[in-house]
Coordinates of C-alpha atoms in Angstrom, one line a residue:
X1 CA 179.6 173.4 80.7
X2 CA 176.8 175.5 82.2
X3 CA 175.4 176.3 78.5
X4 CA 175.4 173.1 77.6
X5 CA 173.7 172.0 80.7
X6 CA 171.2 174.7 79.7
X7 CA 170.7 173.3 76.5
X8 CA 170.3 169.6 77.7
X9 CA 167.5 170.2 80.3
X10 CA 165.9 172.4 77.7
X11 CA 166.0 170.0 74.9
X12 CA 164.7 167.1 78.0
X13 CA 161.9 169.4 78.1
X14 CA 160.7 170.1 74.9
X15 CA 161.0 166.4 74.5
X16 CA 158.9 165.8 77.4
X17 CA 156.3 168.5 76.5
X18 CA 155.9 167.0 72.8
X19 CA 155.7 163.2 75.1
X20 CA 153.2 164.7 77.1
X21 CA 151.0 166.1 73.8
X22 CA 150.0 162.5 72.6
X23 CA 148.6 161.7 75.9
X24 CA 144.8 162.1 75.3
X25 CA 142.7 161.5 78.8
X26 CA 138.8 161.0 79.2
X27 CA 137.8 161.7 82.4
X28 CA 135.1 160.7 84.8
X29 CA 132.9 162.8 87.3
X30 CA 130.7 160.1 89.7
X31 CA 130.6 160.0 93.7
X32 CA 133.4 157.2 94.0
X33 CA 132.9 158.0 97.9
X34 CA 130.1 158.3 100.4
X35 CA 126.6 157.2 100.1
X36 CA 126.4 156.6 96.5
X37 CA 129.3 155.3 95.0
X38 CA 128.0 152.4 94.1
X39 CA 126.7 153.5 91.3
X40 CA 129.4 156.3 90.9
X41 CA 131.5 153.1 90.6
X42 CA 129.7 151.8 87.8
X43 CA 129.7 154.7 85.7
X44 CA 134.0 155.3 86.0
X45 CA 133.9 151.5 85.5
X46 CA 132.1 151.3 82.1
X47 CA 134.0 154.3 81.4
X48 CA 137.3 152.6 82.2
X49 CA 136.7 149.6 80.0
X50 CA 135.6 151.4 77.0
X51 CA 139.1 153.0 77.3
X52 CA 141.0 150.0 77.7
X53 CA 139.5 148.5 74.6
X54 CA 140.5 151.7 73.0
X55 CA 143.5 152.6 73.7
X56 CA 145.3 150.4 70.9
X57 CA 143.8 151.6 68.2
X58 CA 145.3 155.3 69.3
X59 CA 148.1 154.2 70.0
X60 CA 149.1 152.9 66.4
X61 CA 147.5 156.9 65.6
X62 CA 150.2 157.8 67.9
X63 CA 149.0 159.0 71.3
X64 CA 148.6 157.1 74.5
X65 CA 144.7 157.6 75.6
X66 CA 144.2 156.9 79.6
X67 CA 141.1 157.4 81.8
X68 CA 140.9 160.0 84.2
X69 CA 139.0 159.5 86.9
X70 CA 137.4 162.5 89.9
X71 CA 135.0 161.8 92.8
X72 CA 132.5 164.3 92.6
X73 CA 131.0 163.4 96.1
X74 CA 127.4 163.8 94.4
X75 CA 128.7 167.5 95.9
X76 CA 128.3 169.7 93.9
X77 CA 130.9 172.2 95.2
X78 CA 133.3 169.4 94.7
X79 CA 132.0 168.8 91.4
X80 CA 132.5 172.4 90.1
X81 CA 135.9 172.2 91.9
X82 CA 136.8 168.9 90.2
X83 CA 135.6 170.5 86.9
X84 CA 138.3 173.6 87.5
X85 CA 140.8 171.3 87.4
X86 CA 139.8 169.3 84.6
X87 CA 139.4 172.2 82.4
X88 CA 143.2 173.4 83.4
X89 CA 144.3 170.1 82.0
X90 CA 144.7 170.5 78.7
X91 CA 145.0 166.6 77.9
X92 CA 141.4 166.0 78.8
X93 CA 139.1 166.3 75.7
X94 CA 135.8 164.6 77.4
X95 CA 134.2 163.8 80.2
X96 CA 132.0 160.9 81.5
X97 CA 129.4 162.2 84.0
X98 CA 127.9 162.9 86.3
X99 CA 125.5 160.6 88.3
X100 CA 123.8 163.6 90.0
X101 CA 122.2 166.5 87.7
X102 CA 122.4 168.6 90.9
X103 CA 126.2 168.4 90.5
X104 CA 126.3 168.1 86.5
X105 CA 124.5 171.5 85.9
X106 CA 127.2 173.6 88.0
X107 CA 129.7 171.6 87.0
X108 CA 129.4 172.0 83.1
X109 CA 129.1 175.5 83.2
X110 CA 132.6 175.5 83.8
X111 CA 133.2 173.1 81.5
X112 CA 131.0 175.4 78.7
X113 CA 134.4 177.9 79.4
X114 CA 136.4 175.9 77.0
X115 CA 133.9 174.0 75.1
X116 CA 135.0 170.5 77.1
X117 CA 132.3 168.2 76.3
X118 CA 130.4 166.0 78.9
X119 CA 128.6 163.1 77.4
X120 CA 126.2 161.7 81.0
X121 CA 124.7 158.5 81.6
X122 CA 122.8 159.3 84.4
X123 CA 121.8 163.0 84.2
X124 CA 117.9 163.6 83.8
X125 CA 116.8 166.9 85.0
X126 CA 115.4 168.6 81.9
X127 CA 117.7 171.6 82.6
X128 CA 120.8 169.8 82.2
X129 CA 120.3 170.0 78.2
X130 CA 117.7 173.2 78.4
X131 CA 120.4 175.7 78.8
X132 CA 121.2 174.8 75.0
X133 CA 124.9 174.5 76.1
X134 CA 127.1 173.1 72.9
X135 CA 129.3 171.0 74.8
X136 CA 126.5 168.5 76.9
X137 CA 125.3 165.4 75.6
X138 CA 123.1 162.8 77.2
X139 CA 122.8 159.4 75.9
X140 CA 120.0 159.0 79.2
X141 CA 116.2 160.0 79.1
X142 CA 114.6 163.2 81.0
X143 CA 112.4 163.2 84.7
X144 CA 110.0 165.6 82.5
X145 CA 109.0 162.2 80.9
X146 CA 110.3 159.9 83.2
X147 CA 108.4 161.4 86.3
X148 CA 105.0 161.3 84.2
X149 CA 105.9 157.7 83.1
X150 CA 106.1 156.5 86.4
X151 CA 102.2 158.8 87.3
X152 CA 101.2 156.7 84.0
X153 CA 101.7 153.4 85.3
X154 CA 100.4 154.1 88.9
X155 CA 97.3 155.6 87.7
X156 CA 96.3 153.5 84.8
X157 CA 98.0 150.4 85.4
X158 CA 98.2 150.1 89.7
X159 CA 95.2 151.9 89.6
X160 CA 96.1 154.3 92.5
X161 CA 94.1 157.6 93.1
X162 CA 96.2 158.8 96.2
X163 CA 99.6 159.0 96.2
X164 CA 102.1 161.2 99.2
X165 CA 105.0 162.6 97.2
X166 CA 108.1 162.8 98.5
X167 CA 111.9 164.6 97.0
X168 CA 115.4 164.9 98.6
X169 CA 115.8 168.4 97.7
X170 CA 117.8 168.2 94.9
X171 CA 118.0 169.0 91.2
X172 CA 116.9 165.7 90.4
X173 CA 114.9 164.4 92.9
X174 CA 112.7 167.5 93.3
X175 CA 111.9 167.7 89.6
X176 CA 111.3 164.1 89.2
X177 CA 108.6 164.3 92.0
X178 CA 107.3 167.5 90.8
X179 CA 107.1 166.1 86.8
X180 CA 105.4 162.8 88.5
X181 CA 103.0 164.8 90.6
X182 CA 102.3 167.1 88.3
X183 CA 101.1 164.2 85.3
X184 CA 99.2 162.3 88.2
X185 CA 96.6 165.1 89.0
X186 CA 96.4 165.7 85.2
X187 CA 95.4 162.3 85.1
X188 CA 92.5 162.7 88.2
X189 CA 94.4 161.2 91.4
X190 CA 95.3 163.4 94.3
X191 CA 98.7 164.4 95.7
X192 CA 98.1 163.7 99.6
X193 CA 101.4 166.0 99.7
X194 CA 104.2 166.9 98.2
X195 CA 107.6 167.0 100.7
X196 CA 110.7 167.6 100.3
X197 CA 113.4 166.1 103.3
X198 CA 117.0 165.8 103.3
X199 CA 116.9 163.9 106.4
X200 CA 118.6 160.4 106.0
X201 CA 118.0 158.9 109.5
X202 CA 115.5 159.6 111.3
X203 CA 112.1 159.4 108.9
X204 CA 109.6 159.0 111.9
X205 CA 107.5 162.5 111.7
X206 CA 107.2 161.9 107.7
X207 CA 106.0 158.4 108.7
X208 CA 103.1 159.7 111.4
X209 CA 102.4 162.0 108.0
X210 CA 102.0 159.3 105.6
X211 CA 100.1 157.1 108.3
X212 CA 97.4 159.7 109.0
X213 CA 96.9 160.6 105.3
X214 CA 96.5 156.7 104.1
X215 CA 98.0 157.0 100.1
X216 CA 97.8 154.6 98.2
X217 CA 101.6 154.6 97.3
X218 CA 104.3 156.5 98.4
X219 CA 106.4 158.2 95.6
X220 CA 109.9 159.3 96.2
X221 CA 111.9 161.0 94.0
X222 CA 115.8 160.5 95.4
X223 CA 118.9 158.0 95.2
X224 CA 118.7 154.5 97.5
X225 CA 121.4 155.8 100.4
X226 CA 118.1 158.6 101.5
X227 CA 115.1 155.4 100.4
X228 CA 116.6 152.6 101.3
X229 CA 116.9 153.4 105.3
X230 CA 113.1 155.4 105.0
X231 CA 111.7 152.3 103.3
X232 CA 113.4 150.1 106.1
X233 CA 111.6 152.3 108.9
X234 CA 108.5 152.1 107.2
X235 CA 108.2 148.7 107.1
X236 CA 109.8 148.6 110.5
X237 CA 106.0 150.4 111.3
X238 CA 104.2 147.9 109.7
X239 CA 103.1 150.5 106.8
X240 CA 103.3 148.4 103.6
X241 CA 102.1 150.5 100.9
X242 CA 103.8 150.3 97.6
X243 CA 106.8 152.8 97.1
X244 CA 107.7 153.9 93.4
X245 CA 110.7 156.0 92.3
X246 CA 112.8 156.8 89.9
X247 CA 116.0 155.7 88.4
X248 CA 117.9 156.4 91.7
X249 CA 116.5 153.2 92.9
X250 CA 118.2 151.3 90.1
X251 CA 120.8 149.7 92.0
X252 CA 121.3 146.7 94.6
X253 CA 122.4 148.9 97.0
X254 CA 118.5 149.6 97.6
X255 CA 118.1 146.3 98.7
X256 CA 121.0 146.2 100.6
X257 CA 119.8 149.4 102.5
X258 CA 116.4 148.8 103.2
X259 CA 117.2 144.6 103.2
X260 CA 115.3 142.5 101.4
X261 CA 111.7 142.4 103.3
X262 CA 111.3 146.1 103.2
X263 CA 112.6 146.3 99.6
X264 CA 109.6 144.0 98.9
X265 CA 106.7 146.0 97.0
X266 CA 108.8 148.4 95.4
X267 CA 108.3 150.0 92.0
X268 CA 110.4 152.0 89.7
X269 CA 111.1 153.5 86.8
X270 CA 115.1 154.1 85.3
X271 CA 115.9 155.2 81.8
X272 CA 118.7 152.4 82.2
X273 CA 117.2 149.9 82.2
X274 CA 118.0 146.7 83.5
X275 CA 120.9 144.3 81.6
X276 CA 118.3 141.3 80.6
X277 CA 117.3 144.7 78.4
X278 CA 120.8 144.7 76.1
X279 CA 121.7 141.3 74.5
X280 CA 124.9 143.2 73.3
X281 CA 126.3 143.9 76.6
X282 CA 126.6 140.2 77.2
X283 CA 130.4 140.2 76.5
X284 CA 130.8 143.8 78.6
X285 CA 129.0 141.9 81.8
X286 CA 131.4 139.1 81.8
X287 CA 134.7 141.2 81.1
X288 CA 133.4 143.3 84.1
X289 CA 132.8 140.6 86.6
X290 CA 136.0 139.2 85.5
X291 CA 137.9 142.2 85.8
X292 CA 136.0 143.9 88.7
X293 CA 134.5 141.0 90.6
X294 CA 131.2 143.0 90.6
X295 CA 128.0 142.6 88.2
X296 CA 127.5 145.3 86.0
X297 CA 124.4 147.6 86.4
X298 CA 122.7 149.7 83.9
X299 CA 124.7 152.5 84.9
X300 CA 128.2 150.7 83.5
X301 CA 126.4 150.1 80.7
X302 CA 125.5 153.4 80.0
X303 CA 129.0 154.9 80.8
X304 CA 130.4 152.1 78.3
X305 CA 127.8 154.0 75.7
X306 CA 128.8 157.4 76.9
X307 CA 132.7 157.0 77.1
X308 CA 132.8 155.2 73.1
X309 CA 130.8 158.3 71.9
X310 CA 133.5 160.7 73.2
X311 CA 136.3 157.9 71.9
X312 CA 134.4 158.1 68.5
X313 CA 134.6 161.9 68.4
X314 CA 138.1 162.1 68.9
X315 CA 138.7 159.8 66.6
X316 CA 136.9 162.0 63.9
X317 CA 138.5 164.8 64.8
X318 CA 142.1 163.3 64.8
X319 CA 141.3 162.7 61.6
X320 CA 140.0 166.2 60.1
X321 CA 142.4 167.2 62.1
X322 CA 145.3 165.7 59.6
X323 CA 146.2 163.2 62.3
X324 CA 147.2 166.0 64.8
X325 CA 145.6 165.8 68.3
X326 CA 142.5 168.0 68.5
X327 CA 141.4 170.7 70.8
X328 CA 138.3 170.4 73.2
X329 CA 136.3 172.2 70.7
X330 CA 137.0 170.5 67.5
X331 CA 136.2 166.9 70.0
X332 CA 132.5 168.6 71.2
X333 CA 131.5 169.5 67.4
X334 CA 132.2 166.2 66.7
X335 CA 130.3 164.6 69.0
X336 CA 127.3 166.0 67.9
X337 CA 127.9 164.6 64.9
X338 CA 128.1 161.0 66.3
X339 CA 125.7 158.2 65.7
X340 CA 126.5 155.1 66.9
X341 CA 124.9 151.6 67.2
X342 CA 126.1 151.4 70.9
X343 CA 124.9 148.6 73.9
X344 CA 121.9 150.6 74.8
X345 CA 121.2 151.1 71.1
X346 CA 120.9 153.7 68.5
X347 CA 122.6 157.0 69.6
X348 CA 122.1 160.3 68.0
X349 CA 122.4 163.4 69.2
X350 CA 119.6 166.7 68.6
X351 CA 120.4 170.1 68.4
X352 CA 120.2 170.7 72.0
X353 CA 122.1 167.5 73.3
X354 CA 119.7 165.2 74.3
X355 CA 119.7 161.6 72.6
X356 CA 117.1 161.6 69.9
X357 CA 115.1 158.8 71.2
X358 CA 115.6 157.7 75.0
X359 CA 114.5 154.2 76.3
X360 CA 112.1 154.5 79.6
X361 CA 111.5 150.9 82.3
X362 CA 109.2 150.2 84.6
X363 CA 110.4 147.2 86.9
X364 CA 109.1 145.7 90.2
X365 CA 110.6 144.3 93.4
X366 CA 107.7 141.7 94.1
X367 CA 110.5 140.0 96.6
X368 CA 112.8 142.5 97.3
X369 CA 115.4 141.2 95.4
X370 CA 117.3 143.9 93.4
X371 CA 118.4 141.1 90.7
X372 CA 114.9 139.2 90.9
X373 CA 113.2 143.0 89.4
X374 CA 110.6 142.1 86.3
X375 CA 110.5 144.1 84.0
X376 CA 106.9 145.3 83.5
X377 CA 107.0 148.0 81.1
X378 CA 109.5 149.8 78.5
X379 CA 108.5 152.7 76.0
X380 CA 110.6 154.6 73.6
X381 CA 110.1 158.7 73.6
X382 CA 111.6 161.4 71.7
X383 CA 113.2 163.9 73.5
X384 CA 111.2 166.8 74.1
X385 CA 112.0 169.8 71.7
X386 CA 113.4 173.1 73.1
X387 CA 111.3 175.4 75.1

């Protein structure tokens, strides 16, 4: 009686353990918590969809794909813990992420330990591809052209000559300040000062600064929970210079932050770009409003993108793989391989993992409405070679 019990709850577990190897998961990193989840949201949101749509077309290959989602925090000690424990599960064979490059750089180091490949829709800091790492992909464009873009279009096209620089310390916001600074004095205007602040409350000395040195605009490279309460206070002082940032700005929640008056005379640059910008994604922005109740953003468009390359990849390497389900290796070859005629448009893949030609937008909040933002330029850049 006892051997055969021994035999029955072994043979339950081998027949678990071959259940449990056709369960293929893609999983998310984003801040699904604190400041920023709003856009965190968006990105496990297009991520989650593109899954969805998927997942019948694996199952008739035999294996039952499922989304995976982690809240990074925009931490990124809880990113690089999250990332532990994704690599220790062996049915993850991508990941979706991050928002933050300060979190994504850490974080897919220890995803470079097995070769787990990350595919971001958000990630711009030039180092985040740089390092040459095999398995990390970006479907986004870079702050070392993004930050310049934006010192373009102030100098030539605003016609500013003095501009007070501002960065929240991080990976990304720094080097987006410091690639937009750095263009603008090439070009002949003058950085007033370059500062760097994590403070989120209380932004009256930088205001006395930026009073006394009279710029032109203020430029801040950071995410809308840090600009959205500074612009609010600055406004509040009766300072109505133009503000310009990056792509961290691309989201309603900057509105919503700063409200609408002090949102008013806003500028800035996203390599999303806004949805008017992707006729495709027509079809995504209703299934996500239906399904969500919520608009999507450029971010859940981009995380759509992102999530179908990894599906692709897998799908090619079922394949090669004689219909067996790959390892996390065989899955990050593959996606290098990829090119896809996505929502956001042509993706391909160069040798270092950045997309081989990135979309770059410049849009302005004349009234402070995040969904009333025209559209003033867009440009398409290669990615910068290898340095």
């Amino acid at each position: 009686m006892k051997q055969t019990l021994i035999v029955a709850i072994g043979a339950l577990a081998l027949g678990l353990a071959s259940a449990q190897s056709n369960v293929i998961k893609i999983a998310t990193q984003s801040p699904l918590s604190g400041g920023q989840a709003a856009l965190g949201e968006q990105i496990k949101l297009g991520a989650q969809v593109a899954v969805e749509e998927a997942q019948a077309r694996f199952k008739a290959m035999g294996f039952d794909l499922q989304l995976a989602p982690y809240d990074d925090q925009a931490n990124p000690d809880t990113g690089v813990a999250n990332a532990n424990r994704i690599i220790n599960d062996k049915d993850i064979l991508g990941v979706v992420g991050h928002l933050n490059s300060g979190v994504a750089i850490p974080a897919s180091e220890v995803y470079a330990r097995t070769g787990l490949v990350m595919v971001s829709p958000a990630n711009t800091n030039p180092r985040v591809t740089d390092r040459n790492l095999p398995n990390v992909n970006r479907i986004c464009g870079r702050d070392d052209v993004q930050g310049p873009a934006g010192a373009e279009f102030a100098y030539r096209d605003l016609k500013v000559t003095k501009a007070f620089v501002l960065h929240d310390k991080t990976a990304y916001g720094q080097g987006l300040a410091e690639n937009f600074a750095a263009r603008f004095k090439a070009l002949g205007g003058t950085v007033l000062q370059l500062v760097g602040t994590e403070e989120k409350s209380n932004f009256a000395p930088l205001i006395v600064q930026i009073q006394a040195a009279k710029p032109d605009l203020i430029y801040f490279g950071g995410i809308y929970d840090q600009i959205g309460p500074f612009a609010k206070q600055l406004r509040e002082r009766g300072i109505t210079t133009p503000i310009m940032g990056g792509d961290g700005l691309d989201s309603s929640e900057y509105e919503r932050l700063a409200g609408t008056a002090a949102a008013k005379n806003t500028y800035f640059t996203t390599v999303a770009g806004p949805v008017s910008q992707f006729p495709k994604a027509a079809a995504l922005a209703k299934v996500f409003e239906q399904k969500f109740n919520k608009k999507i953003e450029g971010f859940g468009i981009y995380a759509y993108d992102s999530a179908n390359v990894i599906i692709a990849a897998i799908e090619a390497a079922i394949k090669a793989n004689g219909g067996k389900k790959p390892d996390v290796k065989q899955v990050a070859q593959e996606v290098r391989k990829v090119k896809l005629s996505g929502l956001t448009g042509d993706i391909e893949f160069d040798s270092k993992g950045d997309i081989k030609v990135a979309d770059y937008f410049v849009l302005y909040m004349e009234d402070g409405v995040y969904a009333h933002a025209k559209l003033l330029k867009k440009v398409a850049v290669p990615a910068p070679a290898l340095r």
